Coordinates of N, CA and C and ligand atoms in Angstrom, one line a residue:
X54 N 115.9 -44.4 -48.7 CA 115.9 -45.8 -48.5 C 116.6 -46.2 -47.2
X55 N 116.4 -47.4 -47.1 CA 116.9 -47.5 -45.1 C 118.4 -48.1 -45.3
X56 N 119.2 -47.8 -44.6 CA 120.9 -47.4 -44.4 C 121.1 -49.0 -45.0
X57 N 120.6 -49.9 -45.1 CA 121.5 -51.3 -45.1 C 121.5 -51.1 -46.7
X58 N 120.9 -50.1 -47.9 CA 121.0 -50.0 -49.0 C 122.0 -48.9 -49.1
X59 N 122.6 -48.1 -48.8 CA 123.7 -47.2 -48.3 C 125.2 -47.9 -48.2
X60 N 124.7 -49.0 -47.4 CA 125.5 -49.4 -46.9 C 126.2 -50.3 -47.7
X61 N 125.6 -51.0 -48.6 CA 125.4 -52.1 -49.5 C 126.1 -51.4 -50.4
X62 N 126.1 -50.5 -51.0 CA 126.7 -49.3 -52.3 C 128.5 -49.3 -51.5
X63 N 128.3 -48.9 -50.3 CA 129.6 -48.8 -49.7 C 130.4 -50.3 -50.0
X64 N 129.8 -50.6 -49.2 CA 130.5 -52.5 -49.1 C 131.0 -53.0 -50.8
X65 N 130.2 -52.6 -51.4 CA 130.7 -52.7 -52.9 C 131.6 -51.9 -53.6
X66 N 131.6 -50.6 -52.9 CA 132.6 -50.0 -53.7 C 133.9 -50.1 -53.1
X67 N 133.9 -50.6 -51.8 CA 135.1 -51.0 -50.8 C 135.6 -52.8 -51.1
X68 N 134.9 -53.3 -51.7 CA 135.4 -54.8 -52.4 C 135.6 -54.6 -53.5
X69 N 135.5 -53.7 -54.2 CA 136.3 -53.6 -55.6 C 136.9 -53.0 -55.7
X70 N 137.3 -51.5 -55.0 CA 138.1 -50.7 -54.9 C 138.6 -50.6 -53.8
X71 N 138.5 -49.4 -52.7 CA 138.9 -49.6 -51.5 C 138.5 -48.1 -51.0
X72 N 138.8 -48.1 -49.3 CA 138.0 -46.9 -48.5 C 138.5 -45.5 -48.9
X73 N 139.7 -45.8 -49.8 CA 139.6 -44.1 -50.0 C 138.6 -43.6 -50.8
X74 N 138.5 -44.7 -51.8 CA 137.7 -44.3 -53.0 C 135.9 -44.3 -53.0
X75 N 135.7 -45.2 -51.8 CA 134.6 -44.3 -50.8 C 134.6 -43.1 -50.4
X76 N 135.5 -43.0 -50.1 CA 135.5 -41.9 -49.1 C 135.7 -40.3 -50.0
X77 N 136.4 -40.5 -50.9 CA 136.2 -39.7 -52.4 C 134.5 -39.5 -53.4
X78 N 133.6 -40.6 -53.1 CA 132.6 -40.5 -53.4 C 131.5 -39.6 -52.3
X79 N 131.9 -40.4 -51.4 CA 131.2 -39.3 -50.3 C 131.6 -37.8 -50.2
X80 N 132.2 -37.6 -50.6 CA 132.8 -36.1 -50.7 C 131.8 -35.4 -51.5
X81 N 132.5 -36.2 -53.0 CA 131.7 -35.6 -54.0 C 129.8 -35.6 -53.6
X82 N 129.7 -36.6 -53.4 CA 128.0 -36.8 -53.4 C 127.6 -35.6 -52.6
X83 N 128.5 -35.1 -51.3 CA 128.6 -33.8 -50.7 C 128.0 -34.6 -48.9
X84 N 128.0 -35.7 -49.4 CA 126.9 -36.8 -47.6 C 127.9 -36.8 -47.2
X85 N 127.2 -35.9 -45.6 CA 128.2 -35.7 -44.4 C 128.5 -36.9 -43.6
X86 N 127.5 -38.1 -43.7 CA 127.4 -39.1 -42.3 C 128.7 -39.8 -43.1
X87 N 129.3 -40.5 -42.1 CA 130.7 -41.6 -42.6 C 130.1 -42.7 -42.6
X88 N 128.7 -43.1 -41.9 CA 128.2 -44.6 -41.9 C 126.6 -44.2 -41.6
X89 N 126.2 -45.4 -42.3 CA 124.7 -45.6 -42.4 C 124.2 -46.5 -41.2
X90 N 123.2 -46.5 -40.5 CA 122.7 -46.9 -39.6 C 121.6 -48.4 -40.0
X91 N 122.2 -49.4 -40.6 CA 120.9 -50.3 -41.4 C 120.0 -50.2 -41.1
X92 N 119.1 -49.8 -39.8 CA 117.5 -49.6 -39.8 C 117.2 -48.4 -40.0
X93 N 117.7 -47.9 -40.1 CA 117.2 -46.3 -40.5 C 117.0 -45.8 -41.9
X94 N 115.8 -45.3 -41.8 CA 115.3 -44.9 -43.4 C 116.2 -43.4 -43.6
X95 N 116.5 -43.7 -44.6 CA 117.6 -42.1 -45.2 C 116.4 -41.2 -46.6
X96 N 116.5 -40.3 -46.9 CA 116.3 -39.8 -47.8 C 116.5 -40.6 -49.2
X97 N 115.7 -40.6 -50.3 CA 116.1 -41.2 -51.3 C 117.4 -40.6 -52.0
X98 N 117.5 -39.3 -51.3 CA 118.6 -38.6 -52.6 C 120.0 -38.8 -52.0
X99 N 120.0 -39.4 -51.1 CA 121.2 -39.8 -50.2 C 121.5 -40.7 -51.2
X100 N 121.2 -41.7 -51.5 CA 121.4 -42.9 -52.8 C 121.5 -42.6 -54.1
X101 N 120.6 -41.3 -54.2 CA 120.8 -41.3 -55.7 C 122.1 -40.7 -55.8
X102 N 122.6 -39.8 -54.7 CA 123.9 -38.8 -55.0 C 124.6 -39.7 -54.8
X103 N 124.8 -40.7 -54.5 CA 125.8 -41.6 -54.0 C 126.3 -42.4 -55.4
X104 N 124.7 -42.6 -55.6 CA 125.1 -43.7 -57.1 C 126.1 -42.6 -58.3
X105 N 125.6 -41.3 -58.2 CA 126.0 -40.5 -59.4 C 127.2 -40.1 -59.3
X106 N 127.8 -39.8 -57.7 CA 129.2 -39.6 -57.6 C 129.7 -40.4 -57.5
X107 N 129.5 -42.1 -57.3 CA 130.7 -43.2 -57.6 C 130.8 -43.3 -59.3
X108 N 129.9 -43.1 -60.0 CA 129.8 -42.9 -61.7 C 130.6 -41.9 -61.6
X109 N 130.7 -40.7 -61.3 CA 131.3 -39.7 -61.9 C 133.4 -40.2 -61.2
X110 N 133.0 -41.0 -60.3 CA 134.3 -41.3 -59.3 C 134.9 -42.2 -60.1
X111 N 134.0 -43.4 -60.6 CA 135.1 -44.7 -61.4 C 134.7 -44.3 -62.8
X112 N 134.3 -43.4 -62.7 CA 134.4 -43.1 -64.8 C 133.5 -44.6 -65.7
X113 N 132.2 -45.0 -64.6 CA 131.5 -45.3 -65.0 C 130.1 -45.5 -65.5
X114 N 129.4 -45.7 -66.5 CA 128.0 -44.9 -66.5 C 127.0 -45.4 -65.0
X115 N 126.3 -44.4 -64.8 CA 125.4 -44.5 -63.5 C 124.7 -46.1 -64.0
X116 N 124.1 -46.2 -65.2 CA 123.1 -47.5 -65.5 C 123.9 -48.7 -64.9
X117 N 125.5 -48.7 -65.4 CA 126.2 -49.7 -65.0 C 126.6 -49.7 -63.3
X118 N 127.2 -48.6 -63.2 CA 126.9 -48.9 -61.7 C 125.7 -49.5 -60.8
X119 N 124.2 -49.0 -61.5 CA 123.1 -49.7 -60.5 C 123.6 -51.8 -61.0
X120 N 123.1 -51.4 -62.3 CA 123.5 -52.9 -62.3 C 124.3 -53.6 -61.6
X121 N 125.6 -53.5 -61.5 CA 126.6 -53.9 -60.5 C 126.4 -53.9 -59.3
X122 N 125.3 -52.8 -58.4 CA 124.8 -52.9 -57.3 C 124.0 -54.1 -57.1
X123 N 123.4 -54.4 -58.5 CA 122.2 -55.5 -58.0 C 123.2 -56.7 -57.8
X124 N 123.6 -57.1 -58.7 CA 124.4 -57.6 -58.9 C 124.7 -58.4 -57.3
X125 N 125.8 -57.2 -57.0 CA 126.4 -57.4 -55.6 C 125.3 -57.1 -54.7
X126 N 124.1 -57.2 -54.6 CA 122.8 -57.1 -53.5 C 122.8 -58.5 -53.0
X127 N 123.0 -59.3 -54.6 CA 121.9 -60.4 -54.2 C 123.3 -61.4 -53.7
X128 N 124.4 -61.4 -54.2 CA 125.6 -62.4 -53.9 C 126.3 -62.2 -52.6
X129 N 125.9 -60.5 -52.0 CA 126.2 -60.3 -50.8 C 125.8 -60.5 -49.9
X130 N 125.3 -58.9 -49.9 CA 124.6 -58.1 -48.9 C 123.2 -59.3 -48.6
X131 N 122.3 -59.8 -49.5 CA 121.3 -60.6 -49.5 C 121.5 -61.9 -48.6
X132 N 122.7 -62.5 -49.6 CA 122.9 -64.1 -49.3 C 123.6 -64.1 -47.5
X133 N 124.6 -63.1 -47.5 CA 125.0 -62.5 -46.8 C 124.7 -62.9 -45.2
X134 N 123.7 -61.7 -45.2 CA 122.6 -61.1 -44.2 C 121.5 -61.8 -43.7
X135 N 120.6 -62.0 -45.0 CA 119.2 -62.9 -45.3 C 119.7 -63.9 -45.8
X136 N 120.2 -64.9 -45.7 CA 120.3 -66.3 -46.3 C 119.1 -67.0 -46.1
X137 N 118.9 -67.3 -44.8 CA 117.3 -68.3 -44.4 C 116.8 -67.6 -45.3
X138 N 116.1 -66.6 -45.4 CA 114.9 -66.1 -46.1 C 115.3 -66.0 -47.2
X139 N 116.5 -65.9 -48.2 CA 117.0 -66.1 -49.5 C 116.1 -67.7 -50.0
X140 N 116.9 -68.6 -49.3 CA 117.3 -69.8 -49.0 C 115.6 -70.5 -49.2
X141 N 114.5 -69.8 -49.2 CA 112.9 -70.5 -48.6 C 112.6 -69.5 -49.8
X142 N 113.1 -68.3 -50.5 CA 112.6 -68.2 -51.9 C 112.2 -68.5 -53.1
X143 N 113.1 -70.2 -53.2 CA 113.3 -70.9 -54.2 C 114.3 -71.8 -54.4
X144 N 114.3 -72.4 -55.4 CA 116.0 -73.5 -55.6 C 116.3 -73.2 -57.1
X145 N 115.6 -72.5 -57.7 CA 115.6 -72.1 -59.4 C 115.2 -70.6 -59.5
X146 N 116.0 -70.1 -60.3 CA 115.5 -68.8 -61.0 C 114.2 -68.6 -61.2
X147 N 113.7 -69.5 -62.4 CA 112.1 -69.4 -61.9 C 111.3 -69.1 -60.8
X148 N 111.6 -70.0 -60.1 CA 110.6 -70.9 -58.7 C 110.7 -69.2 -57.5
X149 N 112.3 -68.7 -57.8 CA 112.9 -67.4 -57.0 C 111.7 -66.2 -57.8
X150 N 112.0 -66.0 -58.8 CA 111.2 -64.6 -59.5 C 109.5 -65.2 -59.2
X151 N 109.0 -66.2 -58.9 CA 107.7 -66.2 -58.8 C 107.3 -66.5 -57.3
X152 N 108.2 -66.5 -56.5 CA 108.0 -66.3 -55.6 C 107.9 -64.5 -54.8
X153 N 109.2 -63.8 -55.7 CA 109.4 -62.2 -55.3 C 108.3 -61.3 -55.4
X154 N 107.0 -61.5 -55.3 CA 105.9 -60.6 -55.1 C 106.1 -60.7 -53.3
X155 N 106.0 -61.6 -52.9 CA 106.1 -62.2 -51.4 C 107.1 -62.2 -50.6
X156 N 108.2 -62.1 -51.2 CA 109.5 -61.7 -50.7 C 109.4 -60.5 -49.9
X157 N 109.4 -59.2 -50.5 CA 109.5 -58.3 -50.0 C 108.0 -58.2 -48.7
X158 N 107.5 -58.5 -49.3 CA 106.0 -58.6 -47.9 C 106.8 -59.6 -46.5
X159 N 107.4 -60.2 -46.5 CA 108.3 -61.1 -44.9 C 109.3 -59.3 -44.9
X160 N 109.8 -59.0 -45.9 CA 111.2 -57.6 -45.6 C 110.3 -56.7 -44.6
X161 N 109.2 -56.4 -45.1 CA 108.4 -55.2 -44.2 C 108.2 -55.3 -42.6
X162 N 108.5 -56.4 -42.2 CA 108.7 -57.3 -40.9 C 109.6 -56.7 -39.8
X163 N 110.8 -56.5 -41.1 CA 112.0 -56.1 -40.5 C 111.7 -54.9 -40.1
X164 N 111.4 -54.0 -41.2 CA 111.7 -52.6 -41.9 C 110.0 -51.7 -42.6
X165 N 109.3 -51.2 -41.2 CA 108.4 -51.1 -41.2 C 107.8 -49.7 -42.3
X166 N 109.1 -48.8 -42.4 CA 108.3 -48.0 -43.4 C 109.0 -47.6 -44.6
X167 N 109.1 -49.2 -44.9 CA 109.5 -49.4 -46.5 C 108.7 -48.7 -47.5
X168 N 109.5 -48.5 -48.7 CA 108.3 -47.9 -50.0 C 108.5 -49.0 -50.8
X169 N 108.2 -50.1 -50.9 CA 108.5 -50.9 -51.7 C 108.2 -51.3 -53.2
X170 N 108.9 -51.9 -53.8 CA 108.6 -52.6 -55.4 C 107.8 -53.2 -55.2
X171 N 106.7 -53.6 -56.6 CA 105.9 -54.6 -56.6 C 106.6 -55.4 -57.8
X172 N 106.3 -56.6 -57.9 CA 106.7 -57.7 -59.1 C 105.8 -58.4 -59.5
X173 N 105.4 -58.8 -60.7 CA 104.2 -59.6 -61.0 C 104.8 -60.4 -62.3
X174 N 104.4 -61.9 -62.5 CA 105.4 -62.6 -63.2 C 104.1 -62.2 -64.6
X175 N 104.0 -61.6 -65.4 CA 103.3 -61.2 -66.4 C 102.7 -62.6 -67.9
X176 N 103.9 -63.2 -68.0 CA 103.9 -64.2 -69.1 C 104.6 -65.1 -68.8
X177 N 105.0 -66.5 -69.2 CA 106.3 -67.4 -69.1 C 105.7 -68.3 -70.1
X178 N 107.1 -68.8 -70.5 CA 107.2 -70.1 -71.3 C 108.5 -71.1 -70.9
X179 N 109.0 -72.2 -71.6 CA 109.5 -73.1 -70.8 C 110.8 -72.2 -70.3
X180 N 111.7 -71.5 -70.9 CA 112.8 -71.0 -70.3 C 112.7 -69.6 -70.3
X181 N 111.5 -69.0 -70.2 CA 111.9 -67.3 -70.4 C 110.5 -67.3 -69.5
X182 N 110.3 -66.0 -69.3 CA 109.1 -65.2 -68.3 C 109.0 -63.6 -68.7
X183 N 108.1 -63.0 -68.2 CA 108.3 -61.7 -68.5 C 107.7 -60.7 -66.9
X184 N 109.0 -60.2 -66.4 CA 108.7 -60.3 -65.1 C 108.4 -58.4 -65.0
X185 N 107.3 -58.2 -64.4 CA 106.2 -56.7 -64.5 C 107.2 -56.2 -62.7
X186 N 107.7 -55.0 -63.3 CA 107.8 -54.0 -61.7 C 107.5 -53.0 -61.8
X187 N 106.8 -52.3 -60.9 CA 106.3 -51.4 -60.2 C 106.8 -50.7 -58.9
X188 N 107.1 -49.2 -59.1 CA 108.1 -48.6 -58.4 C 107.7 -47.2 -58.4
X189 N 107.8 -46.6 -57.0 CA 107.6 -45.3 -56.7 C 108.5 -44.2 -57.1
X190 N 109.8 -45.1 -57.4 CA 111.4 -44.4 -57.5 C 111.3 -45.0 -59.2
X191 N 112.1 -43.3 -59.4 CA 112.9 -43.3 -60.8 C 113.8 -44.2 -61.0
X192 N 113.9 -44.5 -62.4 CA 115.4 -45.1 -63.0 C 116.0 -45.8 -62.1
X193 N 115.5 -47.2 -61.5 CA 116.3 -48.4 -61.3 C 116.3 -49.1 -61.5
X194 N 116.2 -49.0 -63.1 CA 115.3 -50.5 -64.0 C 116.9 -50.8 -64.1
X195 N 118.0 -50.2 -64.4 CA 119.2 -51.5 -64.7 C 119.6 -52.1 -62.8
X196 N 119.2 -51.5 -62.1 CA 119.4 -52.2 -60.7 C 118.5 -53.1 -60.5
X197 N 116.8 -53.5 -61.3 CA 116.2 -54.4 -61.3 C 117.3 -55.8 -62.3
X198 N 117.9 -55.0 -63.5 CA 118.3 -56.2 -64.5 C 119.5 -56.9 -63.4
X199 N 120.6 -56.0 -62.5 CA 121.8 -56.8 -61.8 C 121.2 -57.9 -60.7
X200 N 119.9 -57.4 -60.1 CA 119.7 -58.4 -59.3 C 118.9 -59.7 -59.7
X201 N 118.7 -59.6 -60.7 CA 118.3 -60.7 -61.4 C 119.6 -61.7 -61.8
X202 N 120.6 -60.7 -62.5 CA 121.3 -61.2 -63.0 C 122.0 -61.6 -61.9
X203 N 122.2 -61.4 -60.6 CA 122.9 -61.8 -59.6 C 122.3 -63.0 -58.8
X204 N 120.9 -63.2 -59.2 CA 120.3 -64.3 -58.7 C 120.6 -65.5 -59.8
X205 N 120.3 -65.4 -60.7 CA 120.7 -66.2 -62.3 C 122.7 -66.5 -61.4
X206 N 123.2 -65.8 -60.9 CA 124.4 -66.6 -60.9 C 124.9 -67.2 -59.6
X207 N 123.6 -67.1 -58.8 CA 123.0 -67.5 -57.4 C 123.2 -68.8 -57.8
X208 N 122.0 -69.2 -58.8 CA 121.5 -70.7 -59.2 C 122.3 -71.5 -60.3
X209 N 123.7 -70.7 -60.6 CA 124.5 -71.1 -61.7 C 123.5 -71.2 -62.9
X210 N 123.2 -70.4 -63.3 CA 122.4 -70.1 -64.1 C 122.9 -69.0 -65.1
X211 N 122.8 -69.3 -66.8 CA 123.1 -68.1 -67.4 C 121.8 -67.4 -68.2
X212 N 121.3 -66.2 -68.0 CA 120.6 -65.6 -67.9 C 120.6 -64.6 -69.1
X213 N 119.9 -64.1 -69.9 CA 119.5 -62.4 -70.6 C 118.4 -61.6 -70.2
X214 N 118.5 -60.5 -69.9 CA 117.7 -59.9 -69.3 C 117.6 -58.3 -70.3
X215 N 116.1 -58.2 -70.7 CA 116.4 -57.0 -71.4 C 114.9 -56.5 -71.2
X216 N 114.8 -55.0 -71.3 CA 113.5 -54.2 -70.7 C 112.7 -54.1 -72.2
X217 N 111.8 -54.8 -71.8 CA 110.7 -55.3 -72.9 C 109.9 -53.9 -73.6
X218 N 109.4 -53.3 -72.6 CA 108.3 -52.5 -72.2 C 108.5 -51.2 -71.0
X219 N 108.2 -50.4 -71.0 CA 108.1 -49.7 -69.9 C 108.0 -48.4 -69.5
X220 N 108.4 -47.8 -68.2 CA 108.1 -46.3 -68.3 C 108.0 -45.3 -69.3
X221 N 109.5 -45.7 -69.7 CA 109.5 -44.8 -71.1 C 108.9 -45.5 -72.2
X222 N 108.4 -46.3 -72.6 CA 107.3 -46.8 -73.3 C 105.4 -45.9 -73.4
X223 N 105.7 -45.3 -71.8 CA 104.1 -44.7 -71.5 C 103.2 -45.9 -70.4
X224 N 103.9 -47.2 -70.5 CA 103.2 -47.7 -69.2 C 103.8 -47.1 -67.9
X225 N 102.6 -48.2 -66.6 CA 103.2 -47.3 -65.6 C 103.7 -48.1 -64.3
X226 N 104.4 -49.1 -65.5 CA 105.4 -50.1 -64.8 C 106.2 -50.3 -66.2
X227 N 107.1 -51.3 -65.7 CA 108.5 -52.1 -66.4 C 108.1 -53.4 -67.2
X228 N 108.6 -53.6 -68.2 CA 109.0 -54.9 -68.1 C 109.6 -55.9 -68.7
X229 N 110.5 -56.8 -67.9 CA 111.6 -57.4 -68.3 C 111.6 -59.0 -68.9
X230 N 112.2 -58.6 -69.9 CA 112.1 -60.1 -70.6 C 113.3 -60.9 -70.1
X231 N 113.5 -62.5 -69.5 CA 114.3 -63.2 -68.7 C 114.2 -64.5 -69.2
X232 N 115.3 -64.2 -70.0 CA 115.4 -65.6 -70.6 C 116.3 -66.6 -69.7
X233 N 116.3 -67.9 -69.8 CA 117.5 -68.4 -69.0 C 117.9 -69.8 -69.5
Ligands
HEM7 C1 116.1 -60.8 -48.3 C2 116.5 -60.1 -49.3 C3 116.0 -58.7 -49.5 C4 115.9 -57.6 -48.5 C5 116.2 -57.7 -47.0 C6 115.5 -56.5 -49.3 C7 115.2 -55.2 -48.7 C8 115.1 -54.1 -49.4 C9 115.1 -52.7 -48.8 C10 115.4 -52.4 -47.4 C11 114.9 -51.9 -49.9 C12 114.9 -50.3 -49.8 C13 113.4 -49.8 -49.9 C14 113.1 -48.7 -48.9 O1 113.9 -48.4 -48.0 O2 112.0 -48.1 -49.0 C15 114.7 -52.6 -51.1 C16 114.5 -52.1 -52.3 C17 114.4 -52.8 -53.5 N1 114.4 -54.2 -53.6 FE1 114.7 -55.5 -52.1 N2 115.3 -56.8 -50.6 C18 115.7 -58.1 -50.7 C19 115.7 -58.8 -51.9 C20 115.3 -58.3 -53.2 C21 115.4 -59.1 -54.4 C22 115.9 -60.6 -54.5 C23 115.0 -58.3 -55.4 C24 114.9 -58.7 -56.8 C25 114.4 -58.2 -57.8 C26 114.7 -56.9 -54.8 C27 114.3 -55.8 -55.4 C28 114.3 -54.5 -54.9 C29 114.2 -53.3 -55.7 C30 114.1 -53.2 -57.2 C31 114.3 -52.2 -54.8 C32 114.4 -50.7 -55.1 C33 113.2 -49.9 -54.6 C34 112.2 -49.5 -55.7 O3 112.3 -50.0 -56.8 O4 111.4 -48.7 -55.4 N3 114.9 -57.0 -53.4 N4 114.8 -54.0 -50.8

């Protein structure tokens, strides 16, 4: 994945902890570079070693760590960085998740040889939806539930998010039920 997702893991583990305890993850993970380059595409296993050695580093499970990543994606690194383009997503939870099929199509602009998610709003009723992803990469369905949940507190919004359906089901996508 391209360094500003590297980077983003870092930035979060250095706001809630601090640089040694980066710098303790990076060890373990065994990744030589000290810093990520944001346009540069990295290896996927650069991320996943990273995510498993900050779990094995704060003594907590990898699922909660992605979550927390999302989490901190969308209140940071996203609002952050991308604001304008955050900002023209939507003004509601809803209006945001049915607009995110399209979102990532303006990212590829930036960042030409993305692998990216797909999202498809599957079902809705007046306060819930059932939001479909599609992904080339393993196991980042709880990093799909934090950035949701990080947008839900984007919009002051309180949110449940739980995996309806999905890979391990035998389909060959996700999907998440979003109540709000
Ligand atoms: C303007 C804001 C955003 C930017 C710049 C952005 C950019 C990126 C980038 C660079 C990657 C790495 C993919 C790669 O390197 O191949 C990524 C992955 C991903 N993004 Fe976004 N993104 C944004 C917002 C969002 C939001 C709001 C969601 C909400 C669901 C989201 C969902 C994901 C997921 C789930 C992945 C993991 C890749 C996968 O599942 O295969 N992104 N994004």
């Amino acid at each position: 994945m391209y360094g500003l997702v590297n980077k983003a893991l870092q930035d979060l583990v250095e706001s809630k902890h601090d640089q040694a305890t980066w710098h303790r993850i990076l060890e373990r993970a065994g990744v030589r570079q000290s810093f990520f380059v944001w346009n540069e595409p990295y290896d996927d296993s650069v991320t996943y070693s990273l995510v498993a050695a900050a779990s094995a580093e704060l003594g907590q499970p990898a699922e909660s760590v992605l979550e927390d990543f999302g989490v901190h994606w969308v209140l940071h690194t996203a609002q952050e960085s991308y604001g304008p383009l955050m900002k023209a997503a939507g003004r509601s939870l809803p209006e945001f998740l049915h607009y995110l099929p399209r979102l990532h199509d303006r990212v590829v602009l930036l960042f030409p040889d993305l692998k990216l998610p797909e999202f498809e709003i599957l079902e809705e009723g007046e306060d819930w939806l059932v939001l479909g992803y599609w992904s080339f990469r393993e196991g980042l369905q709880p990093f799909v539930g934090g950035l949701v949940k990080g947008l839900a507190q984007m919009f002051g919004a309180q949110v449940e998010v739980s995996l309806r359906a999905g890979r391990h089901t035998g389909l060959d996508h996700d999907e998440f039920l979003v109540k709000w």
